[in-house]
XYZ file of C-alpha atoms in Angstrom:
376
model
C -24.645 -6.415 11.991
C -25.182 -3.107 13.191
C -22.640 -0.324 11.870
C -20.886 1.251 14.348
C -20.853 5.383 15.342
C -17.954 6.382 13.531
C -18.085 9.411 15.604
C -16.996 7.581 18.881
C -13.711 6.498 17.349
C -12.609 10.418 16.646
C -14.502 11.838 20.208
C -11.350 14.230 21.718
C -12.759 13.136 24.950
C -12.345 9.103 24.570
C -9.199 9.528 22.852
C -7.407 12.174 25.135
C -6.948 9.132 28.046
C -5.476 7.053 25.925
C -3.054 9.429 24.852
C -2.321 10.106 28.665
C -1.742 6.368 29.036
C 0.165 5.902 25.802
C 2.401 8.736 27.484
C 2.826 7.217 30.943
C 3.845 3.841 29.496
C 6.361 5.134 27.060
C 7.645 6.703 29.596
C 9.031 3.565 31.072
C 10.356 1.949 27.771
C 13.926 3.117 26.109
C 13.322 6.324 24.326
C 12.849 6.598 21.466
C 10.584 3.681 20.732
C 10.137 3.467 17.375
C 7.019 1.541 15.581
C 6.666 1.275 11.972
C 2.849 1.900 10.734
C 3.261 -0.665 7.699
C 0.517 1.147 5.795
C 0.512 4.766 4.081
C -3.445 5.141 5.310
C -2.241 4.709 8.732
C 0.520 7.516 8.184
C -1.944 9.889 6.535
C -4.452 9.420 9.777
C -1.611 10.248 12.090
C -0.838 13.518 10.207
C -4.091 14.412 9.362
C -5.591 14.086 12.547
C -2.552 15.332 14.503
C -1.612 12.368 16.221
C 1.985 12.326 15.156
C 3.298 15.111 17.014
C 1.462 14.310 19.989
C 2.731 10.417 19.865
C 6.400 11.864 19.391
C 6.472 14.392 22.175
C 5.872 10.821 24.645
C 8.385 9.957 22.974
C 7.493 7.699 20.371
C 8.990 7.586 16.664
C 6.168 6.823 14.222
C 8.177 5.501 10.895
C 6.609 4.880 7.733
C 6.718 1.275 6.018
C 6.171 -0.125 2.848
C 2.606 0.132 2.691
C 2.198 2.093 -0.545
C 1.455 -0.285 -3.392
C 1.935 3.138 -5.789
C 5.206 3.824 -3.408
C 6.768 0.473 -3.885
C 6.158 -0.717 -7.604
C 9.523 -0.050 -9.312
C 9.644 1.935 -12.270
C 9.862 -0.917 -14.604
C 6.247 -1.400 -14.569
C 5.435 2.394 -15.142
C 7.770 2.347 -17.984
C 6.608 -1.238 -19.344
C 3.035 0.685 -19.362
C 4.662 4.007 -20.947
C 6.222 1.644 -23.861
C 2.945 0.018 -24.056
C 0.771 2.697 -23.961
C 3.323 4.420 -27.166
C 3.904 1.777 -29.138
C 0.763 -0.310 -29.323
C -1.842 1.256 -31.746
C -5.854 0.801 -30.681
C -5.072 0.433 -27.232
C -7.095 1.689 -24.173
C -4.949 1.744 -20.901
C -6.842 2.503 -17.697
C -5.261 2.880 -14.461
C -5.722 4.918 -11.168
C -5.161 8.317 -11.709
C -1.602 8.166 -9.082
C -0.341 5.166 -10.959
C 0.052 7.514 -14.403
C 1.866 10.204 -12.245
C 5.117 8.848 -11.157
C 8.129 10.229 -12.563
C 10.451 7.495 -14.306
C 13.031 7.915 -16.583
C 10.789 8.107 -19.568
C 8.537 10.431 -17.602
C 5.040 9.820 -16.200
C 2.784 7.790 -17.942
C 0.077 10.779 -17.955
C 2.842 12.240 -20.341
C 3.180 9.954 -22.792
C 1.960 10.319 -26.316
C -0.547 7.143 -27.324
C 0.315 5.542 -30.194
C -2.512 6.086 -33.193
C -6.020 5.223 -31.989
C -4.766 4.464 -28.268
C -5.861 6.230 -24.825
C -5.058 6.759 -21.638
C -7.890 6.517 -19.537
C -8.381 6.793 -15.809
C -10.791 4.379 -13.290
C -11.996 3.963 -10.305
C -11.929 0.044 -10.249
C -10.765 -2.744 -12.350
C -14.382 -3.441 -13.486
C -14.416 -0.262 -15.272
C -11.656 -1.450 -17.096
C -13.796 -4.260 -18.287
C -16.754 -2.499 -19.250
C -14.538 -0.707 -21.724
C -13.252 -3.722 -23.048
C -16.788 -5.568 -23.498
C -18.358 -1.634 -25.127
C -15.178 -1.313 -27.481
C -14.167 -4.576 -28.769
C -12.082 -3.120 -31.491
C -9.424 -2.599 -29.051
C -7.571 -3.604 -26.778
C -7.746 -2.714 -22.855
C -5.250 -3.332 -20.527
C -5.921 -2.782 -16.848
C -2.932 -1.592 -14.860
C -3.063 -1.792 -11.510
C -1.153 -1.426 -8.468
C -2.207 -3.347 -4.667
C -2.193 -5.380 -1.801
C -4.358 -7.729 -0.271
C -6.959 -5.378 -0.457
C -7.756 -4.861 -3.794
C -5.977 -8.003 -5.250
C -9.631 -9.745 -4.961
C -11.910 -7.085 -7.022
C -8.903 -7.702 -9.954
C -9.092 -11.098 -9.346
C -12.925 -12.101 -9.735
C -13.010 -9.005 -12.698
C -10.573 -11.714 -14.794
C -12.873 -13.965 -13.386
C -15.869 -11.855 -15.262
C -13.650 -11.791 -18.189
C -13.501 -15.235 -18.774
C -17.034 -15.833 -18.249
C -18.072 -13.355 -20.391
C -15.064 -14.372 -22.773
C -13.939 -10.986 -23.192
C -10.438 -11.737 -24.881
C -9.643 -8.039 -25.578
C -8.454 -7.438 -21.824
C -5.859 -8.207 -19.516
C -4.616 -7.038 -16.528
C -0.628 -5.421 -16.425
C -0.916 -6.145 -12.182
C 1.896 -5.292 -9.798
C 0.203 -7.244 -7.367
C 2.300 -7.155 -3.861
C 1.736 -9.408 -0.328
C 2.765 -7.335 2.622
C 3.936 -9.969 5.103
C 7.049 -10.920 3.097
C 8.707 -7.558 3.064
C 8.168 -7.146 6.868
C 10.159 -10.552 7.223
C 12.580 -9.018 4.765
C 13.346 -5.620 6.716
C 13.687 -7.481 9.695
C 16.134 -9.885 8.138
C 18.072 -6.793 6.780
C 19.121 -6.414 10.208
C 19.359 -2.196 9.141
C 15.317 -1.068 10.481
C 15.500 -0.336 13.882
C 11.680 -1.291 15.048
C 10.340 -1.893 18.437
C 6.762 -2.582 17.275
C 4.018 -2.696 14.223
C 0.824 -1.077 13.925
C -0.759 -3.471 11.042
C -2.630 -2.553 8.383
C -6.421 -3.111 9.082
C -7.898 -3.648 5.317
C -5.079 -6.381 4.129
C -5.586 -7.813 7.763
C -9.501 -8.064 6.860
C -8.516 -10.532 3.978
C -5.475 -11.979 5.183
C -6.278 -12.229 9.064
C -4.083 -11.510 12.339
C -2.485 -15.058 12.167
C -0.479 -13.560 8.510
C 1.860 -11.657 11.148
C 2.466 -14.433 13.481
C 5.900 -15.406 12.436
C 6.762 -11.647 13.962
C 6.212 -12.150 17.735
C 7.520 -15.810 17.312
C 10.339 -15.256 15.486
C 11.694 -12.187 15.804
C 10.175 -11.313 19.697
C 8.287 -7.536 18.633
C 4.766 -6.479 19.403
C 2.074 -6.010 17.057
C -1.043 -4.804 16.625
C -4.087 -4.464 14.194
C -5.595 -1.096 13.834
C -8.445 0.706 11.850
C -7.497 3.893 10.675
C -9.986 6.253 12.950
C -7.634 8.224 15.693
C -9.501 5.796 18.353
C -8.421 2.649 16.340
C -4.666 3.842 16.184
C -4.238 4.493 19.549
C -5.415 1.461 20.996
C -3.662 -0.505 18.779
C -0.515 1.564 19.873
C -1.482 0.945 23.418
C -1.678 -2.444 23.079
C 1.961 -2.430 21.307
C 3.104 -0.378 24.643
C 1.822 -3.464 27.096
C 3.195 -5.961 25.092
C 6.806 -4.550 24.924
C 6.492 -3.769 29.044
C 5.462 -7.344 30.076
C 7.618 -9.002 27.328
C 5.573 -10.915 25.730
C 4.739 -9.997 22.451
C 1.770 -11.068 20.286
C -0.362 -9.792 17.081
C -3.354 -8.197 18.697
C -6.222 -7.327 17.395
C -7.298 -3.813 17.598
C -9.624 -3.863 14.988
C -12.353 -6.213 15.773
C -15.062 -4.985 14.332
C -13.667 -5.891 10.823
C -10.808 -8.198 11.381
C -10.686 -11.908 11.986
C -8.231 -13.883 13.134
C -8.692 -16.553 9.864
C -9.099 -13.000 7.383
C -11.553 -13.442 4.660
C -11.722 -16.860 3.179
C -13.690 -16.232 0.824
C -11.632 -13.398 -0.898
C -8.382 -15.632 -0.184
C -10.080 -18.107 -2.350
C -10.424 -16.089 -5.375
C -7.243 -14.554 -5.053
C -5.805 -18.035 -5.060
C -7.967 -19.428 -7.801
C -6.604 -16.736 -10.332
C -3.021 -16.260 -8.973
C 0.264 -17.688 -7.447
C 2.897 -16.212 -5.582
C 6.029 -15.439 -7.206
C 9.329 -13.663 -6.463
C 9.089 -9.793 -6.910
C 11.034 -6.664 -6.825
C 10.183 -3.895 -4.805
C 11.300 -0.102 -4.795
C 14.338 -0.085 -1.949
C 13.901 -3.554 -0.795
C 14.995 -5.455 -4.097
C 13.424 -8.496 -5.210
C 11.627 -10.709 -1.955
C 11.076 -13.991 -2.061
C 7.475 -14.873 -2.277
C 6.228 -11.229 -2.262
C 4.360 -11.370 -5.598
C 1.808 -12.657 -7.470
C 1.585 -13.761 -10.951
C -1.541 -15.282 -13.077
C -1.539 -18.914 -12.754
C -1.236 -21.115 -15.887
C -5.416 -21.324 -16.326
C -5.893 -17.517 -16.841
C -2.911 -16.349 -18.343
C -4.499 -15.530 -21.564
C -5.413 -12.148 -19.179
C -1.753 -11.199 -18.691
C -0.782 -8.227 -20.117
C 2.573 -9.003 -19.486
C 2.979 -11.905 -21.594
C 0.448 -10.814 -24.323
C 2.336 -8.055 -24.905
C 5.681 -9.048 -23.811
C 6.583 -5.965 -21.269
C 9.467 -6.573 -19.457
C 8.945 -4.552 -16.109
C 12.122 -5.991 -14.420
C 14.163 -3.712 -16.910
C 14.511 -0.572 -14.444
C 14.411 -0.386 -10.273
C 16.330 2.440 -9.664
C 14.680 5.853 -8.709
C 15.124 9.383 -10.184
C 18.732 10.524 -9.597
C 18.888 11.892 -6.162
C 15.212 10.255 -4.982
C 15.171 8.426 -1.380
C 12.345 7.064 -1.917
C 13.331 3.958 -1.535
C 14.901 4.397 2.162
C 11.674 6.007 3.141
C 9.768 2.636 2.346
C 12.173 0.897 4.661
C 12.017 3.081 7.676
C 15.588 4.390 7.191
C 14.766 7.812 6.552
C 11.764 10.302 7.615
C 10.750 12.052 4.354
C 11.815 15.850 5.532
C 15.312 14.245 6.178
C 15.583 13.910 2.021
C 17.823 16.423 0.359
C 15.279 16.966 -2.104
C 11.984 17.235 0.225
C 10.119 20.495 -0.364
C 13.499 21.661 -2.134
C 12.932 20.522 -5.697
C 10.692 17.629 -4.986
C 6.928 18.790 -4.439
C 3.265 17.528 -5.228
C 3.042 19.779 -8.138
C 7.258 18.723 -9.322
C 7.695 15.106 -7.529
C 10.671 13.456 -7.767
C 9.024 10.147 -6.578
C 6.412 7.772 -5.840
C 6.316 9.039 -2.317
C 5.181 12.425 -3.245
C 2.495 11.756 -5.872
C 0.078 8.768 -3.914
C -2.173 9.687 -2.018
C -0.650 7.274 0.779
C 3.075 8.397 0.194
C 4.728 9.223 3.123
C 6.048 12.408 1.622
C 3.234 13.670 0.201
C 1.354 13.538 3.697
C 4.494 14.776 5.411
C 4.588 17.795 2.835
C 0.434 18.395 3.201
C 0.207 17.866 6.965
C 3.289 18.526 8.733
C 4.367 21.831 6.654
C 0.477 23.017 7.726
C 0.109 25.372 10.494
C -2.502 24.879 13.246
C -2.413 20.889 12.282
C -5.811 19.338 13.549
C -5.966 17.678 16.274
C -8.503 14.769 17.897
């Protein structure tokens, strides 16, 4: 397949129409219209390439979503790994770098003191994780991970590795989250006001367009698929535009260069093989039915949970005065938090939202503060 020119999808030229026509139909819908992009990559592309201003002066509300796996894992788990990482002698614990930086009640992780002969160490990718375990088997290595669809896989087939390679000394601590459930559950809540969906394009790549089908059908809103160039977002906003103006709503895909309708079989297999969905709690939303996913009976010699017995349902409530939480569900824009830019920052955050990468407050603190924003 030939790779696409990347350089099309960001070309002020190609894009600038689009915007015109994103502004002329807006124009005709109720004002504001307000469409959550479900994922935090999406919400850093708007900011970083200017696009959110320019979407809200035609009069459409952007609102983040809970599409942070770092944004929505509740402090339980940070603190299970804190306690774990303290108390459990000859221990490596390797994690993305944002995962040890949330604040919790204990502190962040990255502040913790190891217990005698342990270490915090920070990777790129599960399988680095592994290769510790199989070059130190004196120890013990526990992966701790935060993710969606997207990365669920790679930690999936690196247990896989484990087993095959009957490494016994690791196991995975995973918050491991499935993003369709929690868009049935804000809808359900009855308290996001949403006209539309711009849908993550990397979980859509494994899980498909058909994942999002019960939206349209049940609940009657528009959809789309998007990449996360400034040409991907806007179509797929476009396409969210026609579908509210003729009334019929769908999932389209905007995004077809990657995205299938059926997703990636072959990733939803391993995911599968290794794990089963379970209830979960998530930061602001509480626990979701089916939003989870836990090691099935075959492989739970790799749970770090059980080996260790964490218990990461102990604590969901933020730092005192956080918002966090309503910012996941689209009931608050970050600057609207008392704390935003006041005593919550990237170098002091207060919570999740400020330290990933794809937290809404963090990219509304780098991006929107900026002067002279960038623009496509």
């Amino acid at each position: 397949m030939k790779t696409p020119d990347i350089k099309a999808f960001r070309d002020r030229a190609s894009i600038e129409p689009v915007l015109r026509e994103i502004a002329r139909r807006a124009s005709r819908l109720p004002s504001p219209f307000r469409i959550m992009e479900v994922c935090g990559t999406h919400t850093m592309a708007l900011h970083k390439y200017g696009l959110a201003r320019q979407l809200a002066e035609t009069g459409l509300d952007m609102i983040s979503g809970p599409g942070c796996p770092v944004c929505i894992t509740p402090d339980g788990y940070h603190e299970a790994a804190v306690k774990l990482l303290t108390e459990t002698e000859n221990l490596v614990l390797a994690s993305f770098g944002d995962m040890t930086r949330v604040p919790t009640r204990v502190g962040p992780i990255r502040n913790a003191v190891p217990a005698r002969g342990s270490q915090l160490r920070i990777v790129y990718s599960p399988a680095e994780a592994l290769e510790e375990a199989r070059g130190h088997p004196e120890k013990e290595v526990v992966f701790y991970g935060a993710g969606f669809e997207t990365t669920i896989p790679a930690i999936a087939r690196t247990v896989e590795a484990a087993g095959e390679t009957k490494t016994a000394n690791f196991s995975v601590l995973g918050a491991l989250w499935l993003i369709p459930p929690p868009l049935r559950a804000l809808l359900e809540s009855g308290k996001t006001a949403v006209q539309g969906f711009l849908y993550p394009g990397h979980v859509s790549a494994v899980i498909g367009t058909r994942a999002y089908d019960f939206i349209p059908k049940t609940y009657g809103l528009p959809g789309a698929v998007a990449g996360f160039e400034p040409g991907d977002i806007v179509l797929g906003i476009l396409s969210v535009l026609d579908q509210a103006a003729s009334g019929r709503p769908v999932v389209a895909n905007a995004y077809g260069r990657v995205v299938r309708d059926e997703g990636n079989p072959r990733a939803l297999e391993i995911m599968d093989r290794i794990f089963e969905p379970c209830d979960a709690l998530w930061r602001g939303l509480g626990e979701i039915p089916g939003s989870g996913l836990r090691f099935r009976k075959a492989w739970i010699a790799y749970d770090a949970e059980r080996k260790f017995r964490l218990d990461v349902r102990s604590s969901a409530d933020d730092v005192a005065g956080c918002r966090c939480g309503d910012v996941l569900r689209g009931l608050l824009s970050p600057p609207q938090c008392p704390l935003f830019g006041v005593s919550c920052s990237p170098d002091s955050p207060k919570g999740p939202c400020m330290v990933s990468y794809e937290g809404a407050c963090l990219v509304h603190f780098k991006f929107a503060r900026r002067k002279g924003t960038p623009h496509v």
